[in-house]
Amino acid sequence: MKPLGFVRRRPQEMLIRARSFRDAMSARRSVRQFSPDPIPRAVLEECVRAAGQAPSGANKQPWRFVAVSDPERKRRIREAAEEEERAFYGGRAPDSWLQDLVPFGTNAEKPFLETAPILMVVFAQKHGPDQEKHYYVNESVGLAVGFFLAACAEAGLATLTHTPSPMGFLASVLGRPPYERPYLLIPVGYPSAEAEVPDIHKKPLGDILEWYGPGEAD
Ligand code: IYR
């Protein structure tokens, strides 16, 4: 063990920082139209480092971030993803699900899988390469992805959390080991000049926070 080294801030400063982070997260939007412009590799690496700081079960860090910039691999990913999506939109998804997607204007076409300069494919490791036990894998990888999305937004990079389903083809296209399961595909880049987003709204605090017991005074 070693000393924590925690910085305790004044409530006023805490509030300013909390609001500033909230503002940054409010400005973040899932982007589906990307510019082909390349992104600085050093920035992306810092964002993955940030992801790697997430807490995980027994600190096993059961994630792997695979950055795909190779046009041929991106093309194969798009091809396989669109095949799955055509089945999804063409009947596999129940009508109620397709109705829920109408406001987002999504369909089986996924040009962003080739346009975005980077496809960050996140894998969850069921166990380590030497059968080392991993714990709370889904929770841990979800936390790392959250850190990654926040870091990208803060750095000025656009992202999309994309889940072609099923995603098994990602493991084969990228030749990943059997203990890794595709978790999420995240195109990363800049929005195209024409990028549009649906006019959606987030639930107000009263709908997402319940308080049991007295709040602390400031
Ligand atoms: N994977 C499909 C469908 C889709 C599902 C949900 I839930 C979304 O929030 C968005 C899309 C697609 O990417 O089109």
PDB file of C-alpha atoms and ligand atoms in Angstrom:
ATOM      1  CA  MET A   1       0.000   0.000   0.000  1.00  0.00           C
ATOM      2  CA  LYS A   2       1.017   3.635  -0.455  1.00  0.00           C
ATOM      3  CA  PRO A   3      -0.436   7.028   0.501  1.00  0.00           C
ATOM      4  CA  LEU A   4      -3.379   8.126  -1.644  1.00  0.00           C
ATOM      5  CA  GLY A   5      -2.393  11.717  -2.356  1.00  0.00           C
ATOM      6  CA  PHE A   6      -6.004  12.945  -2.769  1.00  0.00           C
ATOM      7  CA  VAL A   7      -6.607  16.642  -3.559  1.00  0.00           C
ATOM      8  CA  ARG A   8      -9.557  17.903  -1.508  1.00  0.00           C
ATOM      9  CA  ARG A   9     -11.174  20.935  -3.173  1.00  0.00           C
ATOM     10  CA  ARG A  10     -13.396  23.703  -1.874  1.00  0.00           C
ATOM     11  CA  PRO A  11     -17.126  23.149  -2.570  1.00  0.00           C
ATOM     12  CA  GLN A  12     -17.278  26.173  -4.892  1.00  0.00           C
ATOM     13  CA  GLU A  13     -14.389  24.867  -6.981  1.00  0.00           C
ATOM     14  CA  MET A  14     -15.923  21.385  -6.953  1.00  0.00           C
ATOM     15  CA  LEU A  15     -19.144  22.776  -8.359  1.00  0.00           C
ATOM     16  CA  ILE A  16     -17.364  24.710 -11.102  1.00  0.00           C
ATOM     17  CA  ARG A  17     -15.419  21.629 -12.123  1.00  0.00           C
ATOM     18  CA  ALA A  18     -18.467  19.367 -11.973  1.00  0.00           C
ATOM     19  CA  ARG A  19     -20.436  21.788 -14.165  1.00  0.00           C
ATOM     20  CA  SER A  20     -17.608  22.155 -16.596  1.00  0.00           C
ATOM     21  CA  PHE A  21     -17.369  18.376 -17.019  1.00  0.00           C
ATOM     22  CA  ARG A  22     -21.139  18.102 -17.321  1.00  0.00           C
ATOM     23  CA  ASP A  23     -21.091  20.770 -20.051  1.00  0.00           C
ATOM     24  CA  ALA A  24     -18.434  18.853 -21.956  1.00  0.00           C
ATOM     25  CA  MET A  25     -20.471  15.644 -21.697  1.00  0.00           C
ATOM     26  CA  SER A  26     -23.658  17.458 -22.740  1.00  0.00           C
ATOM     27  CA  ALA A  27     -21.913  18.724 -25.859  1.00  0.00           C
ATOM     28  CA  ARG A  28     -20.824  15.219 -26.816  1.00  0.00           C
ATOM     29  CA  ARG A  29     -23.003  13.642 -29.505  1.00  0.00           C
ATOM     30  CA  SER A  30     -22.900  10.322 -31.278  1.00  0.00           C
ATOM     31  CA  VAL A  31     -21.783  11.088 -34.823  1.00  0.00           C
ATOM     32  CA  ARG A  32     -22.665   9.019 -37.892  1.00  0.00           C
ATOM     33  CA  GLN A  33     -21.173  11.207 -40.616  1.00  0.00           C
ATOM     34  CA  PHE A  34     -17.411  11.382 -40.435  1.00  0.00           C
ATOM     35  CA  SER A  35     -14.786  13.337 -42.306  1.00  0.00           C
ATOM     36  CA  PRO A  36     -12.009  11.150 -43.727  1.00  0.00           C
ATOM     37  CA  ASP A  37      -9.398  13.495 -42.207  1.00  0.00           C
ATOM     38  CA  PRO A  38      -6.810  11.569 -40.202  1.00  0.00           C
ATOM     39  CA  ILE A  39      -6.499  12.209 -36.470  1.00  0.00           C
ATOM     40  CA  PRO A  40      -3.263  12.664 -34.522  1.00  0.00           C
ATOM     41  CA  ARG A  41      -2.085   9.286 -33.291  1.00  0.00           C
ATOM     42  CA  ALA A  42      -0.673  10.790 -30.075  1.00  0.00           C
ATOM     43  CA  VAL A  43      -4.131  12.160 -29.166  1.00  0.00           C
ATOM     44  CA  LEU A  44      -5.781   8.787 -29.722  1.00  0.00           C
ATOM     45  CA  GLU A  45      -3.097   7.096 -27.624  1.00  0.00           C
ATOM     46  CA  GLU A  46      -3.758   9.500 -24.742  1.00  0.00           C
ATOM     47  CA  CYS A  47      -7.467   8.695 -24.952  1.00  0.00           C
ATOM     48  CA  VAL A  48      -6.711   4.977 -24.755  1.00  0.00           C
ATOM     49  CA  ARG A  49      -4.385   5.656 -21.820  1.00  0.00           C
ATOM     50  CA  ALA A  50      -7.296   7.453 -20.135  1.00  0.00           C
ATOM     51  CA  ALA A  51      -9.501   4.404 -20.796  1.00  0.00           C
ATOM     52  CA  GLY A  52      -6.825   2.226 -19.257  1.00  0.00           C
ATOM     53  CA  GLN A  53      -7.124   4.158 -15.978  1.00  0.00           C
ATOM     54  CA  ALA A  54     -10.654   2.839 -15.388  1.00  0.00           C
ATOM     55  CA  PRO A  55     -11.268   0.691 -12.332  1.00  0.00           C
ATOM     56  CA  SER A  56     -11.747  -3.022 -13.011  1.00  0.00           C
ATOM     57  CA  GLY A  57     -12.480  -6.203 -11.090  1.00  0.00           C
ATOM     58  CA  ALA A  58      -9.312  -7.023  -9.105  1.00  0.00           C
ATOM     59  CA  ASN A  59      -7.524  -4.562 -11.408  1.00  0.00           C
ATOM     60  CA  LYS A  60      -7.366  -7.230 -14.120  1.00  0.00           C
ATOM     61  CA  GLN A  61      -7.995  -4.595 -16.839  1.00  0.00           C
ATOM     62  CA  PRO A  62      -9.857  -7.106 -19.032  1.00  0.00           C
ATOM     63  CA  TRP A  63      -9.952  -4.905 -22.123  1.00  0.00           C
ATOM     64  CA  ARG A  64      -8.121  -4.585 -25.386  1.00  0.00           C
ATOM     65  CA  PHE A  65      -8.453  -1.579 -27.679  1.00  0.00           C
ATOM     66  CA  VAL A  66      -7.748  -2.414 -31.327  1.00  0.00           C
ATOM     67  CA  ALA A  67      -7.295   0.650 -33.551  1.00  0.00           C
ATOM     68  CA  VAL A  68      -8.075  -0.153 -37.190  1.00  0.00           C
ATOM     69  CA  SER A  69      -6.881   2.399 -39.759  1.00  0.00           C
ATOM     70  CA  ASP A  70      -6.046  -0.075 -42.538  1.00  0.00           C
ATOM     71  CA  PRO A  71      -8.506   0.633 -45.419  1.00  0.00           C
ATOM     72  CA  GLU A  72      -8.774  -3.015 -46.416  1.00  0.00           C
ATOM     73  CA  ARG A  73      -9.668  -4.136 -42.889  1.00  0.00           C
ATOM     74  CA  LYS A  74     -12.155  -1.287 -42.586  1.00  0.00           C
ATOM     75  CA  ARG A  75     -13.726  -2.357 -45.865  1.00  0.00           C
ATOM     76  CA  ARG A  76     -14.098  -5.949 -44.651  1.00  0.00           C
ATOM     77  CA  ILE A  77     -15.595  -4.757 -41.373  1.00  0.00           C
ATOM     78  CA  ARG A  78     -18.101  -2.582 -43.237  1.00  0.00           C
ATOM     79  CA  GLU A  79     -19.038  -5.421 -45.563  1.00  0.00           C
ATOM     80  CA  ALA A  80     -19.620  -7.899 -42.719  1.00  0.00           C
ATOM     81  CA  ALA A  81     -21.415  -5.320 -40.541  1.00  0.00           C
ATOM     82  CA  GLU A  82     -23.768  -4.304 -43.349  1.00  0.00           C
ATOM     83  CA  GLU A  83     -24.610  -7.943 -44.021  1.00  0.00           C
ATOM     84  CA  GLU A  84     -25.717  -8.338 -40.387  1.00  0.00           C
ATOM     85  CA  GLU A  85     -27.528  -5.004 -40.440  1.00  0.00           C
ATOM     86  CA  ARG A  86     -29.446  -5.935 -43.607  1.00  0.00           C
ATOM     87  CA  ALA A  87     -30.762  -9.010 -41.770  1.00  0.00           C
ATOM     88  CA  PHE A  88     -31.546  -6.855 -38.726  1.00  0.00           C
ATOM     89  CA  TYR A  89     -33.466  -4.166 -40.612  1.00  0.00           C
ATOM     90  CA  GLY A  90     -34.937  -6.705 -43.034  1.00  0.00           C
ATOM     91  CA  GLY A  91     -36.833  -8.740 -40.439  1.00  0.00           C
ATOM     92  CA  ARG A  92     -34.660  -9.960 -37.577  1.00  0.00           C
ATOM     93  CA  ALA A  93     -35.502  -6.940 -35.424  1.00  0.00           C
ATOM     94  CA  PRO A  94     -39.051  -6.759 -34.074  1.00  0.00           C
ATOM     95  CA  ASP A  95     -41.173  -3.875 -35.431  1.00  0.00           C
ATOM     96  CA  SER A  96     -41.196  -2.185 -32.037  1.00  0.00           C
ATOM     97  CA  TRP A  97     -37.385  -1.966 -32.107  1.00  0.00           C
ATOM     98  CA  LEU A  98     -37.343  -0.571 -35.643  1.00  0.00           C
ATOM     99  CA  GLN A  99     -39.980   1.980 -34.581  1.00  0.00           C
ATOM    100  CA  ASP A 100     -37.722   3.064 -31.702  1.00  0.00           C
ATOM    101  CA  LEU A 101     -34.909   3.669 -34.196  1.00  0.00           C
ATOM    102  CA  VAL A 102     -36.928   5.872 -36.587  1.00  0.00           C
ATOM    103  CA  PRO A 103     -35.913   9.152 -34.855  1.00  0.00           C
ATOM    104  CA  PHE A 104     -32.248   8.259 -35.405  1.00  0.00           C
ATOM    105  CA  GLY A 105     -32.626   7.683 -39.124  1.00  0.00           C
ATOM    106  CA  THR A 106     -30.388   4.625 -39.035  1.00  0.00           C
ATOM    107  CA  ASN A 107     -30.443   1.928 -41.691  1.00  0.00           C
ATOM    108  CA  ALA A 108     -28.268  -0.946 -42.913  1.00  0.00           C
ATOM    109  CA  GLU A 109     -25.843   1.352 -44.740  1.00  0.00           C
ATOM    110  CA  LYS A 110     -22.735   2.038 -42.655  1.00  0.00           C
ATOM    111  CA  PRO A 111     -20.430   4.210 -44.784  1.00  0.00           C
ATOM    112  CA  PHE A 112     -18.833   5.625 -41.629  1.00  0.00           C
ATOM    113  CA  LEU A 113     -17.119   2.270 -41.143  1.00  0.00           C
ATOM    114  CA  GLU A 114     -14.917   3.205 -44.106  1.00  0.00           C
ATOM    115  CA  THR A 115     -14.945   6.990 -43.816  1.00  0.00           C
ATOM    116  CA  ALA A 116     -13.913   7.372 -40.179  1.00  0.00           C
ATOM    117  CA  PRO A 117     -10.106   7.374 -39.999  1.00  0.00           C
ATOM    118  CA  ILE A 118     -10.104   4.994 -37.030  1.00  0.00           C
ATOM    119  CA  LEU A 119     -12.348   2.132 -36.026  1.00  0.00           C
ATOM    120  CA  MET A 120     -11.596   1.437 -32.392  1.00  0.00           C
ATOM    121  CA  VAL A 121     -12.738  -2.094 -31.743  1.00  0.00           C
ATOM    122  CA  VAL A 122     -12.988  -2.845 -28.053  1.00  0.00           C
ATOM    123  CA  PHE A 123     -12.615  -6.444 -26.923  1.00  0.00           C
ATOM    124  CA  ALA A 124     -13.529  -7.893 -23.540  1.00  0.00           C
ATOM    125  CA  GLN A 125     -11.234 -10.624 -22.260  1.00  0.00           C
ATOM    126  CA  LYS A 126     -13.114 -13.497 -20.614  1.00  0.00           C
ATOM    127  CA  HIS A 127      -9.828 -14.482 -19.005  1.00  0.00           C
ATOM    128  CA  GLY A 128      -6.156 -13.678 -19.422  1.00  0.00           C
ATOM    129  CA  PRO A 129      -3.860 -15.257 -22.013  1.00  0.00           C
ATOM    130  CA  ASP A 130      -2.696 -17.769 -19.358  1.00  0.00           C
ATOM    131  CA  GLN A 131      -6.167 -18.601 -18.031  1.00  0.00           C
ATOM    132  CA  GLU A 132      -5.761 -15.866 -15.422  1.00  0.00           C
ATOM    133  CA  LYS A 133      -9.211 -15.193 -13.888  1.00  0.00           C
ATOM    134  CA  HIS A 134     -10.986 -11.964 -14.828  1.00  0.00           C
ATOM    135  CA  TYR A 135     -13.864 -10.537 -12.786  1.00  0.00           C
ATOM    136  CA  TYR A 136     -16.830  -8.277 -13.577  1.00  0.00           C
ATOM    137  CA  VAL A 137     -15.674  -8.164 -17.169  1.00  0.00           C
ATOM    138  CA  ASN A 138     -18.740  -6.398 -18.624  1.00  0.00           C
ATOM    139  CA  GLU A 139     -18.797  -3.766 -15.918  1.00  0.00           C
ATOM    140  CA  SER A 140     -15.051  -3.181 -16.206  1.00  0.00           C
ATOM    141  CA  VAL A 141     -14.977  -2.835 -19.984  1.00  0.00           C
ATOM    142  CA  GLY A 142     -18.030  -0.578 -19.893  1.00  0.00           C
ATOM    143  CA  LEU A 143     -16.213   1.723 -17.473  1.00  0.00           C
ATOM    144  CA  ALA A 144     -13.107   1.819 -19.678  1.00  0.00           C
ATOM    145  CA  VAL A 145     -15.236   2.644 -22.719  1.00  0.00           C
ATOM    146  CA  GLY A 146     -16.915   5.448 -20.772  1.00  0.00           C
ATOM    147  CA  PHE A 147     -13.528   6.895 -19.896  1.00  0.00           C
ATOM    148  CA  PHE A 148     -12.497   6.580 -23.554  1.00  0.00           C
ATOM    149  CA  LEU A 149     -15.591   8.373 -24.892  1.00  0.00           C
ATOM    150  CA  ALA A 150     -15.173  11.177 -22.346  1.00  0.00           C
ATOM    151  CA  ALA A 151     -11.462  11.537 -23.170  1.00  0.00           C
ATOM    152  CA  CYS A 152     -12.176  11.684 -26.919  1.00  0.00           C
ATOM    153  CA  ALA A 153     -14.869  14.334 -26.407  1.00  0.00           C
ATOM    154  CA  GLU A 154     -12.570  16.381 -24.204  1.00  0.00           C
ATOM    155  CA  ALA A 155      -9.772  16.114 -26.775  1.00  0.00           C
ATOM    156  CA  GLY A 156     -12.026  17.213 -29.646  1.00  0.00           C
ATOM    157  CA  LEU A 157     -12.685  13.859 -31.292  1.00  0.00           C
ATOM    158  CA  ALA A 158     -16.088  12.601 -32.371  1.00  0.00           C
ATOM    159  CA  THR A 159     -17.146   9.044 -31.613  1.00  0.00           C
ATOM    160  CA  LEU A 160     -20.023   6.666 -32.217  1.00  0.00           C
ATOM    161  CA  THR A 161     -20.853   3.675 -30.043  1.00  0.00           C
ATOM    162  CA  HIS A 162     -21.760   1.170 -32.707  1.00  0.00           C
ATOM    163  CA  THR A 163     -23.015  -2.346 -32.077  1.00  0.00           C
ATOM    164  CA  PRO A 164     -23.462  -4.348 -35.252  1.00  0.00           C
ATOM    165  CA  SER A 165     -25.229  -7.385 -33.971  1.00  0.00           C
ATOM    166  CA  PRO A 166     -24.049 -10.068 -33.785  1.00  0.00           C
ATOM    167  CA  MET A 167     -20.439  -8.815 -33.689  1.00  0.00           C
ATOM    168  CA  GLY A 168     -18.628 -12.132 -33.859  1.00  0.00           C
ATOM    169  CA  PHE A 169     -17.175 -11.283 -37.289  1.00  0.00           C
ATOM    170  CA  LEU A 170     -14.907  -8.661 -35.672  1.00  0.00           C
ATOM    171  CA  ALA A 171     -12.939 -11.365 -33.871  1.00  0.00           C
ATOM    172  CA  SER A 172     -12.357 -13.256 -37.120  1.00  0.00           C
ATOM    173  CA  VAL A 173     -11.654 -10.238 -39.362  1.00  0.00           C
ATOM    174  CA  LEU A 174      -9.103  -9.006 -36.826  1.00  0.00           C
ATOM    175  CA  GLY A 175      -7.760 -12.454 -35.923  1.00  0.00           C
ATOM    176  CA  ARG A 176      -8.257 -12.051 -32.182  1.00  0.00           C
ATOM    177  CA  PRO A 177      -7.561 -14.822 -29.655  1.00  0.00           C
ATOM    178  CA  PRO A 178     -10.470 -17.036 -28.497  1.00  0.00           C
ATOM    179  CA  TYR A 179     -10.653 -15.500 -25.001  1.00  0.00           C
ATOM    180  CA  GLU A 180     -11.538 -12.096 -26.470  1.00  0.00           C
ATOM    181  CA  ARG A 181     -15.130 -11.167 -27.277  1.00  0.00           C
ATOM    182  CA  PRO A 182     -16.024  -8.074 -29.352  1.00  0.00           C
ATOM    183  CA  TYR A 183     -17.629  -5.577 -27.001  1.00  0.00           C
ATOM    184  CA  LEU A 184     -18.161  -2.389 -29.017  1.00  0.00           C
ATOM    185  CA  LEU A 185     -17.067  -0.793 -32.276  1.00  0.00           C
ATOM    186  CA  ILE A 186     -16.238   2.902 -31.947  1.00  0.00           C
ATOM    187  CA  PRO A 187     -15.553   4.943 -35.090  1.00  0.00           C
ATOM    188  CA  VAL A 188     -13.324   7.880 -34.096  1.00  0.00           C
ATOM    189  CA  GLY A 189     -12.579  11.022 -36.088  1.00  0.00           C
ATOM    190  CA  TYR A 190     -13.989  14.435 -36.941  1.00  0.00           C
ATOM    191  CA  PRO A 191     -17.586  15.002 -37.995  1.00  0.00           C
ATOM    192  CA  SER A 192     -18.086  15.767 -41.676  1.00  0.00           C
ATOM    193  CA  ALA A 193     -19.068  19.362 -42.471  1.00  0.00           C
ATOM    194  CA  GLU A 194     -22.651  18.196 -43.189  1.00  0.00           C
ATOM    195  CA  ALA A 195     -23.014  16.049 -40.058  1.00  0.00           C
ATOM    196  CA  GLU A 196     -26.437  16.158 -38.449  1.00  0.00           C
ATOM    197  CA  VAL A 197     -27.696  14.666 -35.220  1.00  0.00           C
ATOM    198  CA  PRO A 198     -31.215  13.861 -34.054  1.00  0.00           C
ATOM    199  CA  ASP A 199     -32.826  16.407 -31.735  1.00  0.00           C
ATOM    200  CA  ILE A 200     -32.937  14.154 -28.690  1.00  0.00           C
ATOM    201  CA  HIS A 201     -33.071  15.105 -25.038  1.00  0.00           C
ATOM    202  CA  LYS A 202     -31.620  13.665 -21.881  1.00  0.00           C
ATOM    203  CA  LYS A 203     -33.763  12.935 -18.843  1.00  0.00           C
ATOM    204  CA  PRO A 204     -33.753  15.695 -16.238  1.00  0.00           C
ATOM    205  CA  LEU A 205     -32.105  15.042 -12.890  1.00  0.00           C
ATOM    206  CA  GLY A 206     -35.443  14.356 -11.205  1.00  0.00           C
ATOM    207  CA  ASP A 207     -35.962  11.388 -13.528  1.00  0.00           C
ATOM    208  CA  ILE A 208     -32.532   9.833 -12.995  1.00  0.00           C
ATOM    209  CA  LEU A 209     -31.624  10.599  -9.367  1.00  0.00           C
ATOM    210  CA  GLU A 210     -33.456   9.338  -6.317  1.00  0.00           C
ATOM    211  CA  TRP A 211     -32.305  10.443  -2.931  1.00  0.00           C
ATOM    212  CA  TYR A 212     -32.815   8.359   0.219  1.00  0.00           C
ATOM    213  CA  GLY A 213     -31.938  10.426   3.299  1.00  0.00           C
ATOM    214  CA  PRO A 214     -30.841  14.037   3.816  1.00  0.00           C
ATOM    215  CA  GLY A 215     -28.495  15.736   1.317  1.00  0.00           C
ATOM    216  CA  GLU A 216     -25.294  17.332   2.566  1.00  0.00           C
ATOM    217  CA  ALA A 217     -25.369  21.140   2.993  1.00  0.00           C
ATOM    218  CA  ASP A 218     -22.749  23.239   1.235  1.00  0.00           C
TER     219      ASP A 218
HETATM  220  N1  IYR B   1     -27.127  -1.926 -34.792  1.00  0.00           N
HETATM  221  C1  IYR B   1     -28.086  -1.255 -35.638  1.00  0.00           C
HETATM  222  C2  IYR B   1     -29.340  -0.894 -34.931  1.00  0.00           C
HETATM  223  C3  IYR B   1     -29.266   0.083 -33.826  1.00  0.00           C
HETATM  224  C4  IYR B   1     -29.684  -0.299 -32.569  1.00  0.00           C
HETATM  225  C5  IYR B   1     -29.717   0.593 -31.538  1.00  0.00           C
HETATM  226  I1  IYR B   1     -30.430   0.011 -29.729  1.00  0.00           I
HETATM  227  C6  IYR B   1     -29.274   1.921 -31.740  1.00  0.00           C
HETATM  228  O1  IYR B   1     -29.297   2.815 -30.674  1.00  0.00           O
HETATM  229  C7  IYR B   1     -28.885   2.315 -32.982  1.00  0.00           C
HETATM  230  C8  IYR B   1     -28.869   1.383 -34.029  1.00  0.00           C
HETATM  231  C9  IYR B   1     -27.436  -0.054 -36.356  1.00  0.00           C
HETATM  232  O2  IYR B   1     -26.323   0.321 -36.002  1.00  0.00           O
HETATM  233  O3  IYR B   1     -28.021   0.483 -37.266  1.00  0.00           O
END
